[in-house]
Coordinates of C-alpha atoms in Angstrom, one line a residue:
Chain Z
M1 CA 84.8 154.3 108.9
S2 CA 82.2 151.9 110.3
E3 CA 83.0 150.4 113.7
K4 CA 84.6 146.9 112.8
I5 CA 84.9 144.4 115.6
P6 CA 88.6 143.8 116.0
V7 CA 89.8 140.4 115.6
L8 CA 92.1 141.0 118.5
E9 CA 91.9 143.7 121.3
L10 CA 93.9 144.4 124.3
Q11 CA 92.1 146.6 127.0
R12 CA 94.3 148.3 129.5
V13 CA 96.5 145.4 130.0
D14 CA 99.3 145.4 132.9
K15 CA 101.8 143.0 133.2
S16 CA 104.2 142.7 136.1
F17 CA 106.8 140.2 137.1
G18 CA 106.9 140.6 141.0
P19 CA 107.3 144.2 141.7
I20 CA 108.6 145.0 138.2
E21 CA 106.0 146.3 136.0
V22 CA 106.6 145.8 132.4
L23 CA 103.5 146.5 130.6
N24 CA 101.3 149.5 131.8
E25 CA 97.6 149.9 130.7
V26 CA 98.4 148.9 127.3
S27 CA 95.3 149.1 124.9
L28 CA 95.7 148.0 121.2
K29 CA 93.3 146.8 118.7
V30 CA 93.8 145.2 115.3
N31 CA 91.3 144.5 112.6
A32 CA 91.2 141.9 109.8
G33 CA 92.9 142.9 106.7
E34 CA 95.1 145.4 108.6
V35 CA 98.8 146.0 109.8
L36 CA 99.3 147.2 113.2
C37 CA 102.9 148.3 113.8
L38 CA 104.2 148.2 117.2
L39 CA 107.5 150.4 117.3
G40 CA 109.5 150.3 120.3
D41 CA 113.2 150.5 121.3
N42 CA 114.9 147.7 122.8
G43 CA 113.5 147.1 126.5
A44 CA 110.3 148.8 125.7
G45 CA 108.3 145.8 126.6
K46 CA 107.9 144.5 123.1
S47 CA 108.8 140.9 123.8
T48 CA 106.5 140.7 127.0
L49 CA 103.8 142.2 124.8
I50 CA 104.1 139.6 122.2
K51 CA 104.1 136.9 124.8
T52 CA 101.1 137.9 126.3
L53 CA 99.5 138.0 123.0
A54 CA 100.7 134.5 122.3
G55 CA 99.6 133.2 125.5
V56 CA 102.8 132.6 127.0
H57 CA 102.2 135.1 129.8
K58 CA 98.9 136.0 131.5
P59 CA 98.2 139.6 132.0
T60 CA 98.2 140.9 135.4
R61 CA 95.4 143.1 135.1
G62 CA 93.2 144.1 132.0
K63 CA 91.4 142.1 129.2
I64 CA 92.2 140.3 125.9
L65 CA 89.3 140.3 123.7
M66 CA 88.8 138.3 120.4
D67 CA 86.0 139.2 118.1
G68 CA 84.7 141.2 120.9
Q69 CA 84.7 138.4 123.4
E70 CA 87.0 138.2 126.5
V71 CA 89.2 135.5 126.3
A72 CA 92.0 133.9 128.6
F73 CA 94.6 131.8 126.9
A74 CA 95.6 128.7 128.8
G75 CA 98.9 128.7 126.9
P76 CA 100.6 129.1 123.7
R77 CA 98.8 126.3 122.3
D78 CA 95.5 127.4 123.2
A79 CA 96.4 130.8 121.7
A80 CA 97.7 129.1 118.5
G81 CA 94.4 127.1 118.4
R82 CA 92.5 130.3 118.4
G83 CA 94.4 131.5 115.3
I84 CA 97.2 133.6 116.7
A85 CA 100.6 132.5 115.2
T86 CA 103.7 134.1 116.1
V87 CA 106.7 134.1 113.5
H88 CA 110.2 134.9 115.4
Q89 CA 113.1 136.9 114.0
F90 CA 114.9 133.9 112.4
G91 CA 111.8 132.3 111.1
G92 CA 112.2 128.6 110.8
T93 CA 113.5 127.2 114.1
F94 CA 114.5 123.8 112.7
P95 CA 117.5 124.6 110.4
L96 CA 118.4 121.0 109.9
M97 CA 115.0 119.8 108.8
S98 CA 113.6 119.6 105.4
I99 CA 111.3 122.4 104.2
G100 CA 108.4 119.7 104.1
R101 CA 109.4 118.3 107.4
S102 CA 109.5 121.4 109.1
F103 CA 106.3 122.9 107.7
F104 CA 104.1 120.1 109.2
V105 CA 105.9 119.6 112.5
G106 CA 103.2 118.4 114.8
V107 CA 100.4 118.0 112.1
E108 CA 102.2 115.6 109.7
P109 CA 99.9 114.3 106.9
T110 CA 99.7 110.7 106.9
K111 CA 98.9 107.8 104.6
G112 CA 98.1 104.2 105.3
W113 CA 96.1 102.9 108.3
G114 CA 96.5 101.6 112.0
P115 CA 99.9 100.8 112.8
F116 CA 101.2 101.3 109.2
K117 CA 100.2 105.0 109.2
R118 CA 103.1 106.7 107.5
F119 CA 104.1 110.3 107.3
D120 CA 103.5 111.2 103.7
R121 CA 106.5 113.2 102.9
K122 CA 105.8 113.7 99.3
K123 CA 102.4 115.3 100.2
A124 CA 104.0 117.3 102.8
N125 CA 106.7 118.7 100.4
E126 CA 104.3 119.4 97.8
I127 CA 102.0 121.4 100.1
A128 CA 104.9 123.2 101.6
V129 CA 106.3 124.4 98.2
K130 CA 103.1 125.3 97.0
A131 CA 102.3 127.5 100.0
V132 CA 105.3 129.3 99.9
Q133 CA 105.2 129.7 96.1
D134 CA 101.8 131.2 96.4
F135 CA 103.5 134.2 98.4
G136 CA 105.5 134.7 95.3
I137 CA 108.6 133.1 96.5
T138 CA 109.2 130.9 93.4
R139 CA 112.9 130.1 94.1
I140 CA 111.6 127.5 96.6
D141 CA 110.8 124.5 94.5
D142 CA 112.2 121.4 96.2
G143 CA 110.8 120.5 99.5
E144 CA 113.6 118.2 100.5
R145 CA 116.0 121.2 100.9
L146 CA 117.1 121.9 104.4
V147 CA 115.3 125.0 105.9
G148 CA 119.0 126.1 107.4
G149 CA 119.9 126.5 103.7
L150 CA 117.4 129.2 102.8
S151 CA 118.1 132.8 103.0
G152 CA 116.7 134.9 106.0
G153 CA 114.1 136.3 103.9
E154 CA 113.1 132.9 102.4
R155 CA 112.9 131.5 106.0
Q156 CA 110.5 134.3 107.1
S157 CA 108.3 133.8 104.1
L158 CA 108.1 130.1 104.6
A159 CA 107.2 130.7 108.3
I160 CA 104.6 133.1 107.4
A161 CA 103.2 131.0 104.7
R162 CA 103.1 128.1 107.1
A163 CA 101.0 130.2 109.7
V164 CA 98.5 131.2 107.1
H165 CA 98.3 127.6 105.8
F166 CA 97.4 126.5 109.1
G167 CA 94.5 129.1 109.4
A168 CA 96.2 131.7 111.5
R169 CA 93.6 134.8 111.7
V170 CA 96.3 137.0 113.8
L171 CA 99.9 137.0 112.6
I172 CA 102.4 138.3 115.1
L173 CA 105.8 139.2 113.4
D174 CA 108.7 139.6 115.9
E175 CA 111.4 141.8 114.1
P176 CA 111.1 139.9 110.9
T177 CA 113.2 142.3 109.0
A178 CA 115.7 143.1 111.6
A179 CA 118.3 140.6 110.6
L180 CA 117.7 141.0 106.8
G181 CA 119.4 143.0 104.2
V182 CA 117.4 145.7 102.2
K183 CA 116.5 143.4 99.6
Q184 CA 115.6 140.6 101.7
A185 CA 113.5 142.7 103.9
S186 CA 111.7 144.2 101.0
H187 CA 110.7 140.5 100.1
V188 CA 109.3 140.1 103.5
L189 CA 107.4 143.4 103.6
R190 CA 105.8 142.4 100.1
I191 CA 104.6 139.1 101.9
V192 CA 103.2 141.0 104.8
N193 CA 101.2 143.0 102.2
E194 CA 100.1 139.7 100.5
T195 CA 99.2 138.4 104.2
K196 CA 97.1 141.6 104.9
R197 CA 95.3 141.3 101.3
R198 CA 94.4 137.9 102.4
G199 CA 92.5 139.3 105.3
L200 CA 94.6 138.4 108.2
A201 CA 95.3 140.8 111.0
V202 CA 98.9 141.4 111.3
I203 CA 100.9 142.7 114.1
F204 CA 104.3 143.9 113.0
I205 CA 106.9 144.5 115.6
T206 CA 109.9 146.5 114.5
H207 CA 112.1 149.1 115.6
Q208 CA 112.6 150.0 111.9
V209 CA 110.4 152.8 111.1
M210 CA 110.9 152.8 107.5
H211 CA 109.8 149.1 107.4
A212 CA 106.8 150.0 109.4
M213 CA 105.8 153.0 107.3
A214 CA 106.1 150.8 104.0
V215 CA 103.3 148.3 105.3
G216 CA 101.4 149.8 108.4
D217 CA 97.6 151.0 108.5
H218 CA 98.0 151.6 112.3
F219 CA 101.0 152.5 114.3
A220 CA 101.5 152.3 118.2
V221 CA 104.8 153.4 119.9
L222 CA 105.6 151.5 123.1
I223 CA 107.9 153.3 125.3
R224 CA 108.7 151.7 128.8
G225 CA 105.8 149.6 128.7
A226 CA 103.2 152.2 127.9
I227 CA 101.7 153.2 124.7
A228 CA 103.4 156.6 124.0
A229 CA 101.5 157.3 120.7
D230 CA 98.9 155.7 118.7
F231 CA 98.0 157.0 115.1
R232 CA 96.9 155.9 111.7
K233 CA 98.6 155.8 108.6
G234 CA 99.2 159.3 107.2
E235 CA 98.5 161.0 110.6
K236 CA 102.1 161.5 111.2
T237 CA 105.2 162.1 108.8
R238 CA 108.2 160.1 108.8
E239 CA 110.1 162.6 110.8
E240 CA 107.6 162.8 113.5
I241 CA 107.7 159.1 113.9
T242 CA 111.4 159.2 113.7
D243 CA 111.4 161.8 116.5
L244 CA 109.5 159.3 118.5
M245 CA 111.8 156.6 117.8
A246 CA 115.6 156.3 117.2
G247 CA 117.1 155.4 114.0
G248 CA 115.8 155.7 110.3
E249 CA 118.3 157.5 108.3
T250 CA 118.3 155.5 105.3
M251 CA 114.6 155.5 105.1
A252 CA 114.0 157.3 101.8
Q253 CA 116.2 154.7 100.1
L254 CA 114.7 151.8 101.4
E255 CA 111.1 153.0 100.9
A256 CA 111.8 153.4 97.3
N257 CA 113.1 150.0 97.1
V258 CA 110.0 148.6 98.7
E259 CA 107.5 150.6 96.7
G260 CA 109.2 149.3 93.4
N261 CA 108.5 145.8 94.6
T262 CA 105.0 146.2 95.6
Chain N
M1 CA 127.7 114.1 89.6
D2 CA 124.2 114.6 90.7
L3 CA 123.9 111.3 92.1
I4 CA 127.2 111.4 94.0
S5 CA 126.2 115.0 95.5
S6 CA 122.8 113.9 96.6
L7 CA 124.4 110.8 98.3
L8 CA 126.8 112.9 100.1
R9 CA 124.2 115.2 101.5
R10 CA 122.8 112.4 103.4
P11 CA 123.6 112.0 107.1
D12 CA 124.9 108.6 106.5
A13 CA 127.3 109.4 103.8
A14 CA 130.4 109.6 106.2
S15 CA 129.9 106.4 108.0
V16 CA 129.7 104.4 104.6
L17 CA 133.0 106.1 103.6
S18 CA 134.6 105.3 106.8
L19 CA 133.7 101.8 106.4
V20 CA 135.0 101.5 103.0
G21 CA 138.2 103.4 104.1
V22 CA 138.8 101.0 107.0
L23 CA 138.2 98.0 105.0
A24 CA 140.6 99.2 102.1
F25 CA 143.0 100.1 104.8
Y26 CA 143.0 96.5 106.4
M27 CA 143.1 95.1 103.0
L28 CA 146.1 97.1 101.6
F29 CA 148.2 97.1 104.9
G30 CA 146.8 94.3 106.8
G31 CA 146.6 91.6 104.0
V32 CA 143.0 90.8 105.0
D33 CA 141.2 88.3 102.8
L34 CA 137.9 90.1 102.3
G35 CA 136.0 86.6 101.7
R36 CA 137.2 85.0 105.0
F37 CA 136.5 88.2 106.9
A38 CA 133.1 88.4 105.5
A39 CA 132.2 84.9 106.5
A40 CA 133.6 85.5 110.3
G41 CA 131.3 85.8 112.9
S42 CA 133.3 87.8 115.4
W43 CA 132.8 91.3 113.9
V44 CA 129.1 90.5 113.2
N45 CA 128.5 89.6 116.7
F46 CA 130.3 92.3 118.2
A47 CA 128.3 94.7 115.9
A48 CA 125.0 93.1 116.7
N49 CA 125.4 93.6 120.7
L50 CA 126.6 97.0 120.3
G51 CA 124.1 98.0 117.5
I52 CA 121.0 97.1 119.5
V53 CA 122.3 99.5 122.2
A54 CA 123.6 102.1 119.7
L55 CA 120.2 102.4 117.8
P56 CA 118.1 103.8 120.7
V57 CA 121.1 105.9 122.1
G58 CA 121.4 107.4 118.7
L59 CA 117.8 108.2 118.6
L60 CA 118.1 109.9 121.9
M61 CA 120.9 111.9 120.6
I62 CA 119.0 113.0 117.5
A63 CA 116.4 114.2 120.2
G64 CA 118.9 116.2 121.9
E65 CA 119.5 113.9 125.0
I66 CA 122.0 111.1 125.9
D67 CA 121.8 108.1 128.0
I68 CA 125.1 106.6 129.5
S69 CA 123.4 104.3 132.0
I70 CA 123.2 101.6 129.3
G71 CA 126.6 100.6 130.8
A72 CA 125.0 99.5 133.9
M73 CA 122.0 98.2 132.4
I74 CA 123.9 95.4 130.2
P75 CA 125.2 93.6 133.4
A76 CA 121.8 94.4 135.1
G77 CA 119.9 92.6 132.5
S78 CA 122.0 89.6 132.4
M79 CA 122.3 89.4 136.4
T80 CA 118.5 89.8 136.8
T81 CA 117.9 86.9 134.5
A82 CA 120.7 84.8 136.0
I83 CA 119.7 85.3 139.6
L84 CA 116.0 84.7 139.0
S85 CA 116.1 81.8 136.5
G86 CA 119.4 80.5 137.7
Y87 CA 120.0 80.9 141.3
Y88 CA 116.4 80.6 142.3
G89 CA 115.5 78.3 139.5
L90 CA 112.4 80.1 138.4
P91 CA 111.0 79.6 134.8
I92 CA 113.3 81.5 132.3
W93 CA 110.4 83.7 131.1
V94 CA 110.3 85.2 134.8
G95 CA 113.9 86.2 134.7
M96 CA 113.6 87.5 131.2
A97 CA 110.4 89.6 131.8
A98 CA 112.1 91.0 135.1
A99 CA 115.1 92.1 133.1
L100 CA 113.2 93.9 130.5
A101 CA 111.0 95.3 133.3
L102 CA 114.0 96.5 135.1
G103 CA 114.9 98.3 131.9
V104 CA 111.5 100.1 131.6
L105 CA 111.8 101.0 135.2
V106 CA 115.3 102.7 135.0
G107 CA 114.4 104.2 131.8
L108 CA 111.1 105.7 133.1
V109 CA 113.5 107.2 136.1
N110 CA 115.9 108.7 133.6
G111 CA 113.2 110.0 131.6
L112 CA 111.2 111.7 134.2
L113 CA 114.0 113.0 135.9
T114 CA 115.2 114.7 132.5
V115 CA 111.8 116.0 131.8
R116 CA 111.0 117.4 135.6
T117 CA 114.5 118.9 136.0
T118 CA 116.7 121.1 134.1
V119 CA 119.6 118.9 134.9
P120 CA 121.4 117.7 131.6
S121 CA 120.5 113.9 130.8
L122 CA 124.4 113.2 130.8
I123 CA 124.5 114.0 134.6
I124 CA 121.2 112.1 135.4
T125 CA 122.1 109.2 133.4
L126 CA 125.7 109.0 135.0
G127 CA 123.8 109.2 138.4
T128 CA 121.8 106.2 137.4
L129 CA 124.8 104.5 135.7
V130 CA 126.6 104.5 139.1
A131 CA 123.6 103.8 141.3
M132 CA 122.6 100.5 139.1
Q133 CA 126.2 99.3 139.3
G134 CA 125.8 99.5 143.0
V135 CA 122.4 97.9 143.0
V136 CA 123.5 95.1 140.8
L137 CA 126.6 94.5 142.8
S138 CA 125.0 94.6 146.2
A139 CA 121.9 92.7 145.2
S140 CA 124.1 89.9 143.7
E141 CA 126.5 89.5 147.0
L142 CA 123.4 90.0 149.0
L143 CA 121.3 87.3 147.3
T144 CA 123.7 84.7 145.9
G145 CA 126.9 85.8 147.8
N146 CA 128.7 85.7 144.5
S147 CA 129.5 88.2 141.5
S148 CA 129.0 85.6 138.9
V149 CA 125.9 83.6 138.5
G150 CA 125.1 80.6 136.3
V151 CA 121.8 80.1 134.4
K152 CA 120.6 77.2 132.3
A153 CA 118.0 78.1 129.7
P154 CA 115.5 75.8 128.1
E155 CA 115.7 75.0 124.5
W156 CA 113.2 77.5 123.2
A157 CA 114.9 80.4 124.8
K158 CA 118.1 79.2 123.6
V159 CA 116.9 79.2 120.0
L160 CA 115.3 82.6 120.1
F161 CA 118.0 84.5 122.2
G162 CA 121.0 82.7 122.7
Q163 CA 121.9 80.1 119.9
L164 CA 125.0 80.2 117.6
I165 CA 123.8 79.9 113.9
G166 CA 126.2 77.9 112.0
G167 CA 128.3 77.6 115.3
S168 CA 129.7 81.1 115.0
H169 CA 126.9 83.7 114.5
Q170 CA 125.0 84.6 117.6
V171 CA 121.1 84.8 117.1
I172 CA 121.2 88.3 118.4
I173 CA 122.2 89.3 114.8
V174 CA 118.9 88.7 113.7
W175 CA 117.4 90.9 116.4
W176 CA 119.8 93.7 115.4
L177 CA 118.7 93.5 111.8
I178 CA 115.0 93.7 112.9
L179 CA 115.5 96.4 115.3
T180 CA 117.4 98.5 112.8
A181 CA 114.4 98.0 110.1
F182 CA 111.9 98.8 112.9
F183 CA 114.1 102.0 114.1
A184 CA 114.4 103.1 110.4
Y185 CA 110.9 102.9 109.8
V186 CA 109.7 104.8 112.7
L187 CA 112.4 107.6 112.2
Q188 CA 111.9 108.1 108.5
E189 CA 108.5 107.0 107.8
T190 CA 106.4 107.9 110.6
R191 CA 105.4 111.2 112.5
F192 CA 107.1 110.2 115.6
G193 CA 110.3 110.3 113.5
N194 CA 109.6 113.8 112.5
W195 CA 108.8 114.7 116.3
I196 CA 112.3 113.3 117.2
Y197 CA 113.8 115.6 114.6
A198 CA 111.9 118.5 115.8
M199 CA 112.7 117.9 119.4
G200 CA 116.3 117.7 118.6
G201 CA 116.1 120.8 116.5
D202 CA 114.3 123.2 119.2
K203 CA 112.4 121.7 122.0
E204 CA 110.6 124.7 122.9
S205 CA 109.2 125.1 119.3
A206 CA 108.4 121.5 119.1
R207 CA 106.4 121.8 122.4
N208 CA 104.5 124.7 121.1
A209 CA 103.7 123.0 117.7
G210 CA 101.8 120.4 119.8
I211 CA 104.4 117.6 120.2
P212 CA 104.1 115.7 123.4
T213 CA 107.8 116.3 124.0
Q214 CA 107.9 115.0 127.6
R215 CA 106.2 111.8 127.0
L216 CA 108.3 111.3 123.7
T217 CA 111.5 111.9 125.8
I218 CA 110.5 109.3 128.3
A219 CA 109.6 106.8 125.9
L220 CA 113.1 107.2 124.4
F221 CA 114.7 106.6 127.6
V222 CA 112.7 103.6 128.3
L223 CA 113.6 102.3 124.7
S224 CA 117.4 102.7 125.6
A225 CA 117.5 101.2 129.0
T226 CA 115.2 98.2 127.9
C227 CA 117.3 97.4 124.9
A228 CA 120.6 97.5 127.0
S229 CA 119.0 95.1 129.4
F230 CA 117.7 92.8 126.5
V231 CA 121.4 92.8 125.4
G232 CA 122.3 91.5 128.8
M233 CA 119.5 89.0 128.9
C234 CA 120.5 87.4 125.7
Q235 CA 124.2 87.4 126.7
A236 CA 123.3 85.7 129.9
I237 CA 121.3 83.1 127.9
L238 CA 124.0 82.6 125.4
F239 CA 126.9 82.0 127.8
N240 CA 124.7 80.3 130.4
S241 CA 126.1 82.8 133.1
A242 CA 126.3 86.4 134.0
Q243 CA 128.9 88.6 135.8
V244 CA 128.1 91.7 137.7
S245 CA 131.1 93.6 135.9
G246 CA 131.3 94.5 132.1
G247 CA 129.1 96.7 129.9
M248 CA 131.0 100.0 130.7
G249 CA 133.0 99.6 127.3
F250 CA 129.5 99.9 125.6
I251 CA 129.1 103.4 126.5
F252 CA 131.8 105.0 124.7
N253 CA 131.6 102.3 121.9
A254 CA 127.9 103.2 121.4
I255 CA 128.5 107.0 121.3
V256 CA 131.5 106.5 118.9
S257 CA 129.2 104.4 116.5
V258 CA 126.6 107.1 116.7
V259 CA 128.8 109.9 116.1
V260 CA 130.7 108.2 113.1
G261 CA 127.1 107.2 112.0
G262 CA 126.5 110.9 111.3
V263 CA 124.4 112.0 114.2
L264 CA 124.8 115.5 115.3
L265 CA 125.8 115.5 119.1
T266 CA 123.7 118.5 119.7
G267 CA 120.6 116.9 118.1
G268 CA 118.3 117.4 115.1
F269 CA 120.4 115.6 112.6
G270 CA 121.3 111.8 111.6
S271 CA 119.6 108.6 110.4
V272 CA 119.3 105.0 111.5
L273 CA 121.2 103.7 108.4
G274 CA 124.1 105.9 109.5
I275 CA 124.2 104.7 113.1
F276 CA 124.0 101.0 111.5
F277 CA 127.0 101.7 109.4
G278 CA 128.8 103.5 112.2
T279 CA 128.3 100.5 114.4
V280 CA 129.6 98.2 111.5
T281 CA 132.5 100.6 111.1
F282 CA 133.3 100.3 114.7
A283 CA 133.1 96.5 114.8
V284 CA 135.3 96.0 111.7
V285 CA 138.2 98.2 113.2
I286 CA 137.9 96.3 116.7
Q287 CA 137.5 92.8 115.5
G288 CA 138.9 93.2 112.1
I289 CA 142.4 93.9 113.3
Y290 CA 142.6 90.2 114.4
F291 CA 142.4 89.2 110.7
T292 CA 145.2 91.7 109.8
S293 CA 149.1 91.4 110.3
I294 CA 148.7 94.6 112.3
D295 CA 149.3 94.6 116.1
R296 CA 145.8 94.7 117.8
N297 CA 147.1 97.4 120.2
W298 CA 146.9 99.8 117.3
S299 CA 143.1 99.4 117.1
N300 CA 142.2 102.2 119.5
L301 CA 144.5 104.5 117.5
I302 CA 142.3 103.7 114.3
I303 CA 139.2 104.0 116.2
G304 CA 140.4 107.5 117.3
L305 CA 141.3 108.4 113.8
V306 CA 138.2 107.2 112.2
L307 CA 136.2 109.2 114.6
L308 CA 138.0 112.3 114.0
I309 CA 137.9 111.8 110.2
A310 CA 134.1 110.9 110.3
V311 CA 133.4 114.0 112.2
A312 CA 135.3 116.1 109.8
M313 CA 133.3 114.4 107.0
N314 CA 130.1 114.9 108.8
E315 CA 130.8 118.7 109.4
S316 CA 131.4 119.2 105.7
F317 CA 128.7 117.0 104.3
R318 CA 126.2 118.8 106.5
K319 CA 127.5 122.3 105.1
L320 CA 127.1 120.7 101.8
A321 CA 123.5 119.7 102.5
L322 CA 122.7 123.1 104.0
S323 CA 124.0 125.1 101.0
Y324 CA 122.5 122.9 98.6
V325 CA 120.4 124.7 95.9
P326 CA 118.6 122.6 93.1
R327 CA 119.5 123.7 89.6
K328 CA 116.8 125.8 87.9
G329 CA 114.4 123.6 86.0
N330 CA 115.8 120.5 87.6
K331 CA 112.5 119.2 89.2
A332 CA 110.5 122.2 89.8
V333 CA 107.1 121.9 91.0
N334 CA 105.1 124.1 88.8
V335 CA 102.2 125.7 90.3

């Protein structure tokens, strides 16, 4: 395989809060059109790692590279501006806003001029609905619906579609399937695959091995803030990963379900 | 059916129903003559004075904050106008400008303290409420030796801010309607409106989405304090005098109006139209009781019941809005 330049790379990143070391020499890379699965139990340092990637925390030591160039994020907005988008467990964070309104928070399309510049809600609704339908969620067809009325999977899909629409290059998914049922989870996994197909680099954080195996190209297991294992698809069996991780008993059943949908 | 259900899903549905309910109750049990009532100025005047304060307070509540210092800013506005333009005899515009400037200043203090500290705005504005009461009382006693000051406004100021249209309707009603239209436009039709909803929904995410949450919060506090001192200023011009006391009732009245109007206390949901109808409902209950055969001492009981019923309705209508799924093929956007 030719040496591609990873979209995002961490080189021996340490992060400590005072005397407490949370991340220890973490090295990771993720290429365009690939899914990197970050596995780890609760407390392994996953959230700190996400926040470091998203520009919330600055690494204590080590480097962050984008396209081979070293970068230092000034904050979450800077990281977002460079194309790093984070989607959290519950997707949309504005449950009482309409789909169109929440899709465009901070970047509202306007019509008119000067002091009469108006928020173009019709256009916002249309674009939002189209963006999410392009991902195969055809059940969302009215941009005036409230985000809080969508199912967990639909909300995740909407959040992912939003990130893609606004030109994200790296998509960080923080436990997107943790709170979902089997069917909903397979919807989200299908969307992860679609995102990958569109050439985004995806970092998929989970503690469910079966979900990771369904979409991952590359796997890293995080234990107590350090990378305990780093391998590519097919290099380890499900049982071996399960050994590294806890859980995963209903894997076979779920995997069959996901396969059926892709 | 479709029309009814889409109306019920609006945040202002409960306030309209409350208004209809209260009017029906007064007509059935109080023998109110609707024509005479509609023509009366008392409740409209009450609604206008309250409404100008309730609107920005409602916007703040949608954004997830609250301002109770308005209770002190109303007498502060009227006393500033009266002391400067009445006691010291300066031109009326000096007193008016100073009253509004004081509103801007207190709003800035409220806003800055809210964004710079983690103290809830309820506590911060409680502090400025009590502090401003002290300032107004001491300043009045110190400068004029009195707690009530007279002021004579020239004709143009009277016409704009303190005349009685048709002998009964205060001109502030016009200001209330203009401000309602203005706030409705801002909240529904501009980006700022979307930002206010987003801030009330989740401040952290709103900030990460690039919304200047701190500047917007400060601006909303400036708006509410300035609107309160504007009401005080108009009252001083209308009544030709100002008192140190008064205004405290506005705090709870404004909050009740806003909540009956369908604004979610924790932020993120509500509408200007709802706040408008919430205010009208409140005014109709309080002032309308004089048109009925019902003893006026009951009016607070009615307010309490209206509040509880409206909140319960808001709760269920919001659930309705959340669970709403358009029927297949209804107005699908086909791609």
